[in-house]
Short mmCIF file of N, CA and C in Angstrom, two decimals:
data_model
loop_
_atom_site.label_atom_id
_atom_site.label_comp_id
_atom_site.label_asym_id
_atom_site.label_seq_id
_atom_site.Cartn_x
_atom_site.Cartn_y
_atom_site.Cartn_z
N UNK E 1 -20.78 -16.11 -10.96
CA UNK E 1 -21.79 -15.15 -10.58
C UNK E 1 -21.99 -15.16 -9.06
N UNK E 2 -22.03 -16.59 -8.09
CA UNK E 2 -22.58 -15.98 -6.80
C UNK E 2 -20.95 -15.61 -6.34
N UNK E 3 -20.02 -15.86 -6.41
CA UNK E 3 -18.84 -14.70 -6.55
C UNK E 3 -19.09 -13.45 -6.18
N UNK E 4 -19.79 -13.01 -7.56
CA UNK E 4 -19.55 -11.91 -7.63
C UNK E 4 -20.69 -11.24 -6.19
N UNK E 5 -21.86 -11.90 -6.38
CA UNK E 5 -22.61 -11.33 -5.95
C UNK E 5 -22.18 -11.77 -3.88
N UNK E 6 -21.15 -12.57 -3.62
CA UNK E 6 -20.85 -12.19 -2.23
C UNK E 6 -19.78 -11.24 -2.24
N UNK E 7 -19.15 -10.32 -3.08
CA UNK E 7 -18.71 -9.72 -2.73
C UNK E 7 -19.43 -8.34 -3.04
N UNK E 8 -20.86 -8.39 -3.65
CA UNK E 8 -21.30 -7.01 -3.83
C UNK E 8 -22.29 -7.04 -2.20
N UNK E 9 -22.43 -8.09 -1.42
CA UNK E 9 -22.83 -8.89 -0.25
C UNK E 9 -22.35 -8.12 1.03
N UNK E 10 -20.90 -8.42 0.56
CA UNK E 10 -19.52 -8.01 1.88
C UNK E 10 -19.28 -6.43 1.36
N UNK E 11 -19.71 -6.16 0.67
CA UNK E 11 -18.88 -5.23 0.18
C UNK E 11 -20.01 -3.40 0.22
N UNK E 12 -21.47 -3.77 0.39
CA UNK E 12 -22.54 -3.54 0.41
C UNK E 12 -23.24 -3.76 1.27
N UNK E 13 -22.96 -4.12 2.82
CA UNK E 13 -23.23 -4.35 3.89
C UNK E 13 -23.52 -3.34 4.70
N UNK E 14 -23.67 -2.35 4.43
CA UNK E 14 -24.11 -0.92 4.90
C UNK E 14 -25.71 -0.77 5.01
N UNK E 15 -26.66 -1.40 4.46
CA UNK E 15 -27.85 -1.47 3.96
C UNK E 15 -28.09 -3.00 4.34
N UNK E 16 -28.57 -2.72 5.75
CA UNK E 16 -29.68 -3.63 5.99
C UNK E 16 -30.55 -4.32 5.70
N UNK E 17 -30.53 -5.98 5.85
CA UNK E 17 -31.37 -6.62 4.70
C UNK E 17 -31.57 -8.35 5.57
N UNK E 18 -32.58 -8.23 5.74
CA UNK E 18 -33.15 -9.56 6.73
C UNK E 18 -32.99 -11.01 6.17
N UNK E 19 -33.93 -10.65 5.07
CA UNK E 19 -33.87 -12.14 3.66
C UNK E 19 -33.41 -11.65 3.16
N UNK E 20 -32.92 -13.22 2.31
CA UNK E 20 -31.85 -13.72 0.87
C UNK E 20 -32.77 -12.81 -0.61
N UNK E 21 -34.42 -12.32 -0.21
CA UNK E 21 -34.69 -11.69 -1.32
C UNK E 21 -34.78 -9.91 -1.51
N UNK E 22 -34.80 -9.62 0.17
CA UNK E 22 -34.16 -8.24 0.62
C UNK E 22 -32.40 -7.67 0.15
N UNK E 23 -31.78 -8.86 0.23
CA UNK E 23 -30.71 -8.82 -0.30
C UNK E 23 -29.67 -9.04 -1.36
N UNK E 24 -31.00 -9.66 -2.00
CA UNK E 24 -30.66 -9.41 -3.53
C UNK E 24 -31.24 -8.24 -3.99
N UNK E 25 -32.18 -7.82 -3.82
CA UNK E 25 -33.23 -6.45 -3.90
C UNK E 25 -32.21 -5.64 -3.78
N UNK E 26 -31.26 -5.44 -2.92
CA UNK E 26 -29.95 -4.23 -2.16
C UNK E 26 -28.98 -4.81 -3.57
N UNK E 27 -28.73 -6.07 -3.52
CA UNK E 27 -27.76 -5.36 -4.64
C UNK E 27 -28.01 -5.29 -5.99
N UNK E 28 -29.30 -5.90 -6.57
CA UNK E 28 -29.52 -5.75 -7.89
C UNK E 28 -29.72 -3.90 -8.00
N UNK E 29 -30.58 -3.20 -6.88
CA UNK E 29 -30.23 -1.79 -6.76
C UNK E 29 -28.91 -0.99 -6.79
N UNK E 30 -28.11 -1.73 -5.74
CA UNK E 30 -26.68 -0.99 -5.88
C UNK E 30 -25.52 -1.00 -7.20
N UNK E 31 -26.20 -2.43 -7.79
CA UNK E 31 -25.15 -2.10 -8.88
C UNK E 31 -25.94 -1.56 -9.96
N UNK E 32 -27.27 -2.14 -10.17
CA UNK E 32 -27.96 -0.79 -11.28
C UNK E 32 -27.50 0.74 -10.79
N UNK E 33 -27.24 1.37 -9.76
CA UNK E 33 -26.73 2.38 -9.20
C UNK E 33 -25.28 2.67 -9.78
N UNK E 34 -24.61 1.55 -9.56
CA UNK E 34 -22.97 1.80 -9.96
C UNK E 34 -22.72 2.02 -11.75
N UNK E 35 -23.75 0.82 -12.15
CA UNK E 35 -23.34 0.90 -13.72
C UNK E 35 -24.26 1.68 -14.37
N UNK E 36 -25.56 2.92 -13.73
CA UNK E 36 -25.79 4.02 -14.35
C UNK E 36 -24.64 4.90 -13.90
N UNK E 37 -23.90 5.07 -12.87
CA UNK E 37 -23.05 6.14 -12.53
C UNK E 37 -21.81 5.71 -13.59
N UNK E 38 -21.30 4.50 -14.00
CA UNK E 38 -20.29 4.28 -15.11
C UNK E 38 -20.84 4.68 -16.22
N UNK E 39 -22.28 4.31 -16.58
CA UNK E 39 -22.43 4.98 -17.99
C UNK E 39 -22.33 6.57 -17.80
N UNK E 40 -22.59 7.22 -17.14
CA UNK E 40 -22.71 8.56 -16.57
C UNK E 40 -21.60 9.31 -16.96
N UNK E 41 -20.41 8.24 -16.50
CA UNK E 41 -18.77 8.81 -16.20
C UNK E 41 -18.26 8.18 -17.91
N UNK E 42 -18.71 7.45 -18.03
CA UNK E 42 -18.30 7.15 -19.82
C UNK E 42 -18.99 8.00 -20.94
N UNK E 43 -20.36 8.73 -20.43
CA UNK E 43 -20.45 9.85 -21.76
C UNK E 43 -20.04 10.99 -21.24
N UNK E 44 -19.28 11.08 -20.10
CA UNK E 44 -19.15 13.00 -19.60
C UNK E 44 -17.28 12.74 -20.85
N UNK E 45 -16.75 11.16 -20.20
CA UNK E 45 -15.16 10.89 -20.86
C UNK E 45 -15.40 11.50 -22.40
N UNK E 46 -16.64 11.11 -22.96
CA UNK E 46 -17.20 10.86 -24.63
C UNK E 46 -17.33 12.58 -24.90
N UNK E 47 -18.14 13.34 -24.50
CA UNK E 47 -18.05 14.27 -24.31
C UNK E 47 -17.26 15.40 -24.59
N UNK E 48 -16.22 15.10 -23.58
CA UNK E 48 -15.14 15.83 -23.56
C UNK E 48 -14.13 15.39 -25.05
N UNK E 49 -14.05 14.15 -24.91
CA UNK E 49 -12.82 14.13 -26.29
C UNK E 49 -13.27 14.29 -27.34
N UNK E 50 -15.12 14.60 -27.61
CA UNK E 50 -15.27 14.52 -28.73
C UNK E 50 -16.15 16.02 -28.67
N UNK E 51 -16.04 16.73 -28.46
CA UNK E 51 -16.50 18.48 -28.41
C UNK E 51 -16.04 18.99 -28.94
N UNK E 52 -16.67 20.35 -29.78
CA UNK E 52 -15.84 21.51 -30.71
C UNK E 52 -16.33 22.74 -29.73
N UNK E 53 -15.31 23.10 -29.15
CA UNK E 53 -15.00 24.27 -28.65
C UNK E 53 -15.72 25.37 -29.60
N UNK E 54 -16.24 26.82 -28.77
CA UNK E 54 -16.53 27.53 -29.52
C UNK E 54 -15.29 28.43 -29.43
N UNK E 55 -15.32 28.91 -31.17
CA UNK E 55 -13.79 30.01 -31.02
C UNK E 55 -14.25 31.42 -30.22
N UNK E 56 -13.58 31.64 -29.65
CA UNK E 56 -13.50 33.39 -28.96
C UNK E 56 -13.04 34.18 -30.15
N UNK E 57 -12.83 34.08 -31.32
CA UNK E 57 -12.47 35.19 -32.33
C UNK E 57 -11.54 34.51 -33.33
N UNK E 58 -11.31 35.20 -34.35
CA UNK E 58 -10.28 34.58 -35.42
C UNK E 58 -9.02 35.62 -35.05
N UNK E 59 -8.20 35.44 -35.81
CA UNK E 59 -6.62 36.00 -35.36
C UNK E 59 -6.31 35.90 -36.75
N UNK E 60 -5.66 37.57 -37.14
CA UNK E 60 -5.61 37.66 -38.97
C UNK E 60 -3.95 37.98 -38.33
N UNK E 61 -3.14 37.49 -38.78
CA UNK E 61 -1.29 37.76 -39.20
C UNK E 61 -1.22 38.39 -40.46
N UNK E 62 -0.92 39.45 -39.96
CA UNK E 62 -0.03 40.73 -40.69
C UNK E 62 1.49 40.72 -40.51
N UNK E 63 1.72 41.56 -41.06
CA UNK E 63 3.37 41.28 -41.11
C UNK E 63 3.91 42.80 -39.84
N UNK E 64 2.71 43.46 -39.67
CA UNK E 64 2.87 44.63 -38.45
C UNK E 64 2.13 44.38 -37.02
N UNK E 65 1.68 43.00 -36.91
CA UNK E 65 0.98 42.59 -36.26
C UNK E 65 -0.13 41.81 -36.35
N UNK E 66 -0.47 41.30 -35.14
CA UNK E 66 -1.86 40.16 -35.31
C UNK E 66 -3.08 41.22 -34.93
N UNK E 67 -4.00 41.05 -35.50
CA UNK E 67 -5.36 41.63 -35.76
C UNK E 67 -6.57 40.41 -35.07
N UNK E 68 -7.21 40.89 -33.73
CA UNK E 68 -7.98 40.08 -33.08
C UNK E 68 -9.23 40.38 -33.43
N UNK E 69 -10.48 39.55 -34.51
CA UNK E 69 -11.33 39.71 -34.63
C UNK E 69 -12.80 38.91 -33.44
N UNK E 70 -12.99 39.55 -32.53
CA UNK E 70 -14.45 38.84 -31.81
C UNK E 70 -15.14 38.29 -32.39
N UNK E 71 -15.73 37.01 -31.64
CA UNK E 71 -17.02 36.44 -32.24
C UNK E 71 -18.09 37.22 -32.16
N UNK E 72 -17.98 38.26 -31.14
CA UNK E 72 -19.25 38.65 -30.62
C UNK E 72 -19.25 40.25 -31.69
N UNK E 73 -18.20 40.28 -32.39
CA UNK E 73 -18.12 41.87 -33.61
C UNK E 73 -18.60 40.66 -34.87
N UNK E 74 -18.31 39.82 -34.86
CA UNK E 74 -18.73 38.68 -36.13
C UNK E 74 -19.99 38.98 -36.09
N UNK E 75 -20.72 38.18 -34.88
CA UNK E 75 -22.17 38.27 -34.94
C UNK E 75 -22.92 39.44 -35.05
N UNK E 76 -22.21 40.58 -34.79
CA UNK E 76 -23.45 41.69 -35.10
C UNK E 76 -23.27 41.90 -36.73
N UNK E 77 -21.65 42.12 -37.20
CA UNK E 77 -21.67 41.74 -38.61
C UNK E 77 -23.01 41.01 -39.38
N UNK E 78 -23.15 39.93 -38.51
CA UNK E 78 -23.91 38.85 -39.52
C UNK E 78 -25.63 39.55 -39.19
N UNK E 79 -26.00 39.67 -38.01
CA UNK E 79 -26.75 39.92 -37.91
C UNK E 79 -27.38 41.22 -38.65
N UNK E 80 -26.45 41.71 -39.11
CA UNK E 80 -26.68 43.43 -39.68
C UNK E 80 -27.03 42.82 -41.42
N UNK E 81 -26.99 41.75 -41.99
CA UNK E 81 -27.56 41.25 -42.58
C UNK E 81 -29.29 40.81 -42.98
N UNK E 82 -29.77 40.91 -41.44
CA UNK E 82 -30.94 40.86 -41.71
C UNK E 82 -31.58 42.09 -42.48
N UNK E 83 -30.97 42.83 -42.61
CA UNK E 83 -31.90 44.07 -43.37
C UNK E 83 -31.80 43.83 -44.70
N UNK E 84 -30.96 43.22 -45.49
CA UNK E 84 -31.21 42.40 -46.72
C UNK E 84 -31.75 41.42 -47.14
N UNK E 85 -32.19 40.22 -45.74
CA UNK E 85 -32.98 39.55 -46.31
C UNK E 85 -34.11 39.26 -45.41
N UNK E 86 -35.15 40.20 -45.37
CA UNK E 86 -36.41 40.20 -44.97
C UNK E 86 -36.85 38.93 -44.23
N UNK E 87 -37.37 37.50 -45.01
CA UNK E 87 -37.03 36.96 -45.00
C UNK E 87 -37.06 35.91 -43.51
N UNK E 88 -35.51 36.53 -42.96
CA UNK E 88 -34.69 35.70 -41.83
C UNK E 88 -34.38 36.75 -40.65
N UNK E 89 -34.74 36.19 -39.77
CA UNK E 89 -34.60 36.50 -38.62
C UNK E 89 -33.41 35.88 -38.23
N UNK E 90 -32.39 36.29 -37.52
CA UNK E 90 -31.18 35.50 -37.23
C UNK E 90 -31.06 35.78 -35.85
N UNK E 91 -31.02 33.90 -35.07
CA UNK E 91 -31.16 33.74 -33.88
C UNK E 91 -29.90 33.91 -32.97
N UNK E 92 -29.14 32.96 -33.89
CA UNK E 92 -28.10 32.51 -33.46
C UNK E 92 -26.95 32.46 -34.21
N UNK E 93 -25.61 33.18 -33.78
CA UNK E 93 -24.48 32.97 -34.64
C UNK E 93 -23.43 32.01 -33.89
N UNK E 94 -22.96 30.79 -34.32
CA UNK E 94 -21.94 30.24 -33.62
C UNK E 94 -20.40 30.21 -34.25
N UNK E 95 -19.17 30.13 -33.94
CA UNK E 95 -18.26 29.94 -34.51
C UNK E 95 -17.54 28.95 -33.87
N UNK E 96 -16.94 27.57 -34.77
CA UNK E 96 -16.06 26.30 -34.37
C UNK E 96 -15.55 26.08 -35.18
N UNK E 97 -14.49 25.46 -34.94
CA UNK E 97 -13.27 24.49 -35.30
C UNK E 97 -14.04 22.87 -35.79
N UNK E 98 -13.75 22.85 -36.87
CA UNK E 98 -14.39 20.88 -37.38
C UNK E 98 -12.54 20.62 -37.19
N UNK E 99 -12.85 19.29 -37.46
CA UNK E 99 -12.29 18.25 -36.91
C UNK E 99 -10.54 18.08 -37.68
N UNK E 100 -10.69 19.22 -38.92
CA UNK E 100 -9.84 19.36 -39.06
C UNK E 100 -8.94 20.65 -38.88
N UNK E 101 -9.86 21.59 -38.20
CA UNK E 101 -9.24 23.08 -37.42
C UNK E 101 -9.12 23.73 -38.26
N UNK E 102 -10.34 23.43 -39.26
CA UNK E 102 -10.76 24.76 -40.28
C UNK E 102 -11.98 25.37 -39.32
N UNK E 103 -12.38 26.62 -39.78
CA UNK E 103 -13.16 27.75 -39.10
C UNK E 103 -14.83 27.55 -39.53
N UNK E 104 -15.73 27.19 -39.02
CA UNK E 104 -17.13 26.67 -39.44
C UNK E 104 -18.06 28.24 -38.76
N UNK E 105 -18.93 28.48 -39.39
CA UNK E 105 -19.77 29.34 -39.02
C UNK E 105 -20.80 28.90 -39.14
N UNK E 106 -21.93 28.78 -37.68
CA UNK E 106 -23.22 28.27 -38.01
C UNK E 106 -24.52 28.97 -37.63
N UNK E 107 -24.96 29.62 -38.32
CA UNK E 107 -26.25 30.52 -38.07
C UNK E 107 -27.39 30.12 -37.69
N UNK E 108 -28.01 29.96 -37.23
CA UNK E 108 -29.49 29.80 -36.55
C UNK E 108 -30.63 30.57 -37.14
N UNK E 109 -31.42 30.29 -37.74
CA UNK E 109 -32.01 31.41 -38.51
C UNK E 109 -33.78 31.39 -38.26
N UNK E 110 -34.40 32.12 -38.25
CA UNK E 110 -36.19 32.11 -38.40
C UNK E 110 -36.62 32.44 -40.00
N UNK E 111 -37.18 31.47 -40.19
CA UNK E 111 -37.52 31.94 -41.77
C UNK E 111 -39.25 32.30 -41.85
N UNK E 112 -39.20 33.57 -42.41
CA UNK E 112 -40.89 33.35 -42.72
C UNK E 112 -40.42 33.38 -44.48
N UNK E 113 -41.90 32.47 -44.58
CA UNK E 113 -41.61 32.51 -45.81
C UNK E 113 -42.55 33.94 -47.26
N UNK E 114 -41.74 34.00 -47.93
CA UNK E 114 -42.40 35.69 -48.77
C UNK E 114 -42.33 35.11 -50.11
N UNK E 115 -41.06 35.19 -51.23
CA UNK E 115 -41.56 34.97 -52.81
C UNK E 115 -40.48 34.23 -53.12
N UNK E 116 -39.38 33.76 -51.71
CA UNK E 116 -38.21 32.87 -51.94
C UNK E 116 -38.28 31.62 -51.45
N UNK E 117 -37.82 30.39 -51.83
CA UNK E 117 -38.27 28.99 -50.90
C UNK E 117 -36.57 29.01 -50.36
N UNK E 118 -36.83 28.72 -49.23
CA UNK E 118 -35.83 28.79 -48.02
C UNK E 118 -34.10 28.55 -48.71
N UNK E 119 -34.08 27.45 -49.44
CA UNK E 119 -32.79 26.90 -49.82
C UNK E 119 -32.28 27.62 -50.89
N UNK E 120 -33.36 28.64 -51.71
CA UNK E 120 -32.58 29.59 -52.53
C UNK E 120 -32.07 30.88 -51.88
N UNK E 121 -32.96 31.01 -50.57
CA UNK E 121 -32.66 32.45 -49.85
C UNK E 121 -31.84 31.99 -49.18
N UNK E 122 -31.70 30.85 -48.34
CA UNK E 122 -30.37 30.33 -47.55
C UNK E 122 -29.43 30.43 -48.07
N UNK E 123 -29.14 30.19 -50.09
CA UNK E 123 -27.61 30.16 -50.57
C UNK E 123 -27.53 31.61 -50.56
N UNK E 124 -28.54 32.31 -50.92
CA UNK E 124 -27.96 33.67 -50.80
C UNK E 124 -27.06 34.34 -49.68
N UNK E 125 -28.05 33.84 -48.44
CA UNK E 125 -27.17 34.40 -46.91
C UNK E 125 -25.68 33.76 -47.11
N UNK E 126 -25.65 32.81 -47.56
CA UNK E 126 -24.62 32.19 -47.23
C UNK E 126 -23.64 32.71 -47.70
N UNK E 127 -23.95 33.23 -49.08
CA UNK E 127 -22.54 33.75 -49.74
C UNK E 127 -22.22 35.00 -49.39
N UNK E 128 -23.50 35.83 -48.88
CA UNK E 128 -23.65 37.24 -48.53
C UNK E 128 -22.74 37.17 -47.36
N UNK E 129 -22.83 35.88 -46.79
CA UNK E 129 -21.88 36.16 -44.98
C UNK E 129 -20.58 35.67 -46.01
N UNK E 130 -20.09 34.65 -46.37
CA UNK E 130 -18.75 34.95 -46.73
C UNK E 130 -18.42 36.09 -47.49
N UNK E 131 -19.11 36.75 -48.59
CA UNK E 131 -18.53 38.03 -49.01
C UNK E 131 -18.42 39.39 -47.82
N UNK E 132 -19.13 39.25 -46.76
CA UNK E 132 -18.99 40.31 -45.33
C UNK E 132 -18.28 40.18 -45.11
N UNK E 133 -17.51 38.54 -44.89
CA UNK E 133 -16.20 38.25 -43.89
C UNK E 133 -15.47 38.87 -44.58
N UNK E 134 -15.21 38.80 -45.47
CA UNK E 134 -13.98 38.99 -46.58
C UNK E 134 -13.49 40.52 -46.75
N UNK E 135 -14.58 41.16 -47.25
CA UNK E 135 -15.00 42.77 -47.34
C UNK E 135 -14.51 43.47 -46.09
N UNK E 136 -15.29 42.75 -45.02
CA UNK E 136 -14.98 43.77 -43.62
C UNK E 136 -13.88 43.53 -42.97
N UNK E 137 -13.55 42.53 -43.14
CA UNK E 137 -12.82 42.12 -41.89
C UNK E 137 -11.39 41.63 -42.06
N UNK E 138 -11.76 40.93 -43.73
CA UNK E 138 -10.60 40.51 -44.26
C UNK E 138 -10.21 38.83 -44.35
N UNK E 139 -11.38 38.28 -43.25
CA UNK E 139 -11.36 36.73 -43.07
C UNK E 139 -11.73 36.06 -43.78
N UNK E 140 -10.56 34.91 -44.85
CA UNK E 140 -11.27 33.78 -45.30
C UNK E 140 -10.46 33.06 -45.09
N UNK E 141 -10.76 32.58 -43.68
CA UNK E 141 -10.07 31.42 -42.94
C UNK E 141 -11.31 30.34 -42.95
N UNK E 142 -12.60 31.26 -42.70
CA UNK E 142 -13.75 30.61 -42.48
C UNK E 142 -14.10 29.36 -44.07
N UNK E 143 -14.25 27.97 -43.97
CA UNK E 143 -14.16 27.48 -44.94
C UNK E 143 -16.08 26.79 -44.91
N UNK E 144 -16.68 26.97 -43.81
CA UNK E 144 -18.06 26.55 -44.62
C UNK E 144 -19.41 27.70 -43.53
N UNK E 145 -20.11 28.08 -44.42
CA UNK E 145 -21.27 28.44 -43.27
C UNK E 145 -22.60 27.26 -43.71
N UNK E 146 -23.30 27.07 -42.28
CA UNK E 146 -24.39 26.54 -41.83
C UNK E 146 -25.68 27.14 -41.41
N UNK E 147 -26.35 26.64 -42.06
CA UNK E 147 -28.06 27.32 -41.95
C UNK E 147 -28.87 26.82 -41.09
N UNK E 148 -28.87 26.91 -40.02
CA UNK E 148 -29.82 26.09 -39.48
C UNK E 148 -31.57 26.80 -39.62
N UNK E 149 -32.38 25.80 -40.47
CA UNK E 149 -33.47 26.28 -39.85
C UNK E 149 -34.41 25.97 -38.59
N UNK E 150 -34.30 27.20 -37.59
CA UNK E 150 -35.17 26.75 -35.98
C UNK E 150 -36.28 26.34 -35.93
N UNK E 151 -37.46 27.91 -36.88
CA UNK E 151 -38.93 27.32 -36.71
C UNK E 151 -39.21 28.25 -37.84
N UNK E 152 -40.20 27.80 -38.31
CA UNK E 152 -41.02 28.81 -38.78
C UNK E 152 -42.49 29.20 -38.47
N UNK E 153 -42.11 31.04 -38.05
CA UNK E 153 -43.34 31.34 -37.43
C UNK E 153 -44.51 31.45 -38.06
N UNK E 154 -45.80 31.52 -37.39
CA UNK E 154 -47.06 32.25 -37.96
C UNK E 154 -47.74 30.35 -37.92
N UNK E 155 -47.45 29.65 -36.77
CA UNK E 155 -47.96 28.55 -36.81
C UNK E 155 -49.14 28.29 -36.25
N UNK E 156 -50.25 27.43 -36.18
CA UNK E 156 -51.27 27.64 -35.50
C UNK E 156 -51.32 27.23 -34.31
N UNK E 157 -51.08 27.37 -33.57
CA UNK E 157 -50.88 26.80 -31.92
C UNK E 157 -52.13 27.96 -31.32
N UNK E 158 -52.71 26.98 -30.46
CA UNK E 158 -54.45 27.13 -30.07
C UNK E 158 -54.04 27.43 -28.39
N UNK E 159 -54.74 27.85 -27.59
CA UNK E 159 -54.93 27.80 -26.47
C UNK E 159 -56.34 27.37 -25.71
N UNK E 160 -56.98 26.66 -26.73
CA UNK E 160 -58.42 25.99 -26.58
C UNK E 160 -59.60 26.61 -26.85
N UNK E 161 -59.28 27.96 -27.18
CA UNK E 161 -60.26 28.71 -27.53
C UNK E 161 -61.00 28.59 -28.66
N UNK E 162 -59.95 27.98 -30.01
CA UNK E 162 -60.46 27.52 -31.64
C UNK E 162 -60.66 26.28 -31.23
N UNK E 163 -61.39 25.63 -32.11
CA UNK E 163 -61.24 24.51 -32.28
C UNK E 163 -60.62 23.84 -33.46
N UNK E 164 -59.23 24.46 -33.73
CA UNK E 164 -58.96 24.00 -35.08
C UNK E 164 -57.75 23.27 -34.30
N UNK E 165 -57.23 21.94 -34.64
CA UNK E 165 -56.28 21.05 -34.11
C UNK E 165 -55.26 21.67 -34.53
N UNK E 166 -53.90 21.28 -33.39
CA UNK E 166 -52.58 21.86 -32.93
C UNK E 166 -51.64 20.33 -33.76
N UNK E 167 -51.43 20.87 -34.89
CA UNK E 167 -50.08 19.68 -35.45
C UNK E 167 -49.24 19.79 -35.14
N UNK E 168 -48.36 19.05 -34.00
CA UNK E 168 -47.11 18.74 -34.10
C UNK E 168 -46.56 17.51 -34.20
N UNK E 169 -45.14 17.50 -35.05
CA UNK E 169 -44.73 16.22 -35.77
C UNK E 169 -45.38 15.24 -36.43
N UNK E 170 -46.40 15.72 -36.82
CA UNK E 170 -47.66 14.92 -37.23
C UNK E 170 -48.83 13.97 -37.02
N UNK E 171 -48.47 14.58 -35.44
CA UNK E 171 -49.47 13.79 -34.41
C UNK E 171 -50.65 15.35 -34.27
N UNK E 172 -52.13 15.08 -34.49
CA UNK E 172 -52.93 15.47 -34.11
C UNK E 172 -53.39 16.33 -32.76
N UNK E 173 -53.38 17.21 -32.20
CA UNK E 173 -54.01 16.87 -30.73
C UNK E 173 -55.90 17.09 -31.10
N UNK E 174 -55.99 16.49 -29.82
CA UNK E 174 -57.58 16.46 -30.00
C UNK E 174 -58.58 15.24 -30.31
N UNK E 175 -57.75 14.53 -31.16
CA UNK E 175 -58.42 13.46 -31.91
C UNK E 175 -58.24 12.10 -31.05
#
């Protein structure tokens, strides 16, 4: 250890330091400095090898040619769905590759709730978007869709004017 620490000493000599406790102060700083910048540079490495790209479109092979379908003609597809199910508001459409370079579709959705509980109206969307793909477009490359639910609106959030308490995550405010 004091090794190490004369060469973070010699090596860290840029930064002025009077006492032996000024200069440990400089380098217990400089290398907390170095080994947040390594953890830094080890999750950008993590990151990268472990990311799913979003697809720019699917690609249908015909025997007269390849047929380029957009993500961004997908999503209005999907979105043109909301007029069937009341329901859902749809935020977000994503399209990726899992891990084995099958085609994932993941929707983002707002649910209010009406005379359906979410997970029976969710299987519905779900099958409703693979029977669209299929119908319109011709795609069943796509092998799973995803529901995400975001929020559901019509919540009570106060601006101090009620006095009725603001729940979130099940912490109180007020109390």
């Amino acid at each position: 250890m004091e090794k190490f620490y004369n060469f973070l000493a010699r090596f860290f000599d840029f930064w002025p330091a009077a006492t032996e406790y000024e200069k440990g102060f400089r380098n217990a700083m400089l290398l907390s400095a170095m080994v947040f910048l390594l953890l830094v540079i080890i999750g950008l490495i993590l990151k990268l090898i472990f990311r799913r790209p979003a697809v720019s479109g699917v690609v249908l092979e015909r025997e007269d040619g390849d047929i380029f379908i957009s993500r961004s003609a997908i999503y209005t597809a999907v979105c043109r769905l909301e007029s069937e199910f009341p329901e859902f508001e749809i935020m977000k459409v994503i399209m990726q590759r899992n891990h084995h370079r099958e085609l994932e579709l993941t929707v983002t959705v707002l649910f209010e709730e009406q005379d359906k509980a979410f997970d029976a109206a969710a299987a519905e969307l779900k099958q409703r978007v693979f029977t669209m793909l299929n119908k319109s477009f011709g795609i069943e490359d796509v092998k799973s869709v995803a529901i995400i639910l975001s929020k559901i609106p019509g919540g009570h959030d106060t601006d101090g004017e009620d006095d009725v308490p603001v729940v979130h995550n099940g912490f109180v405010s007020g109390i």
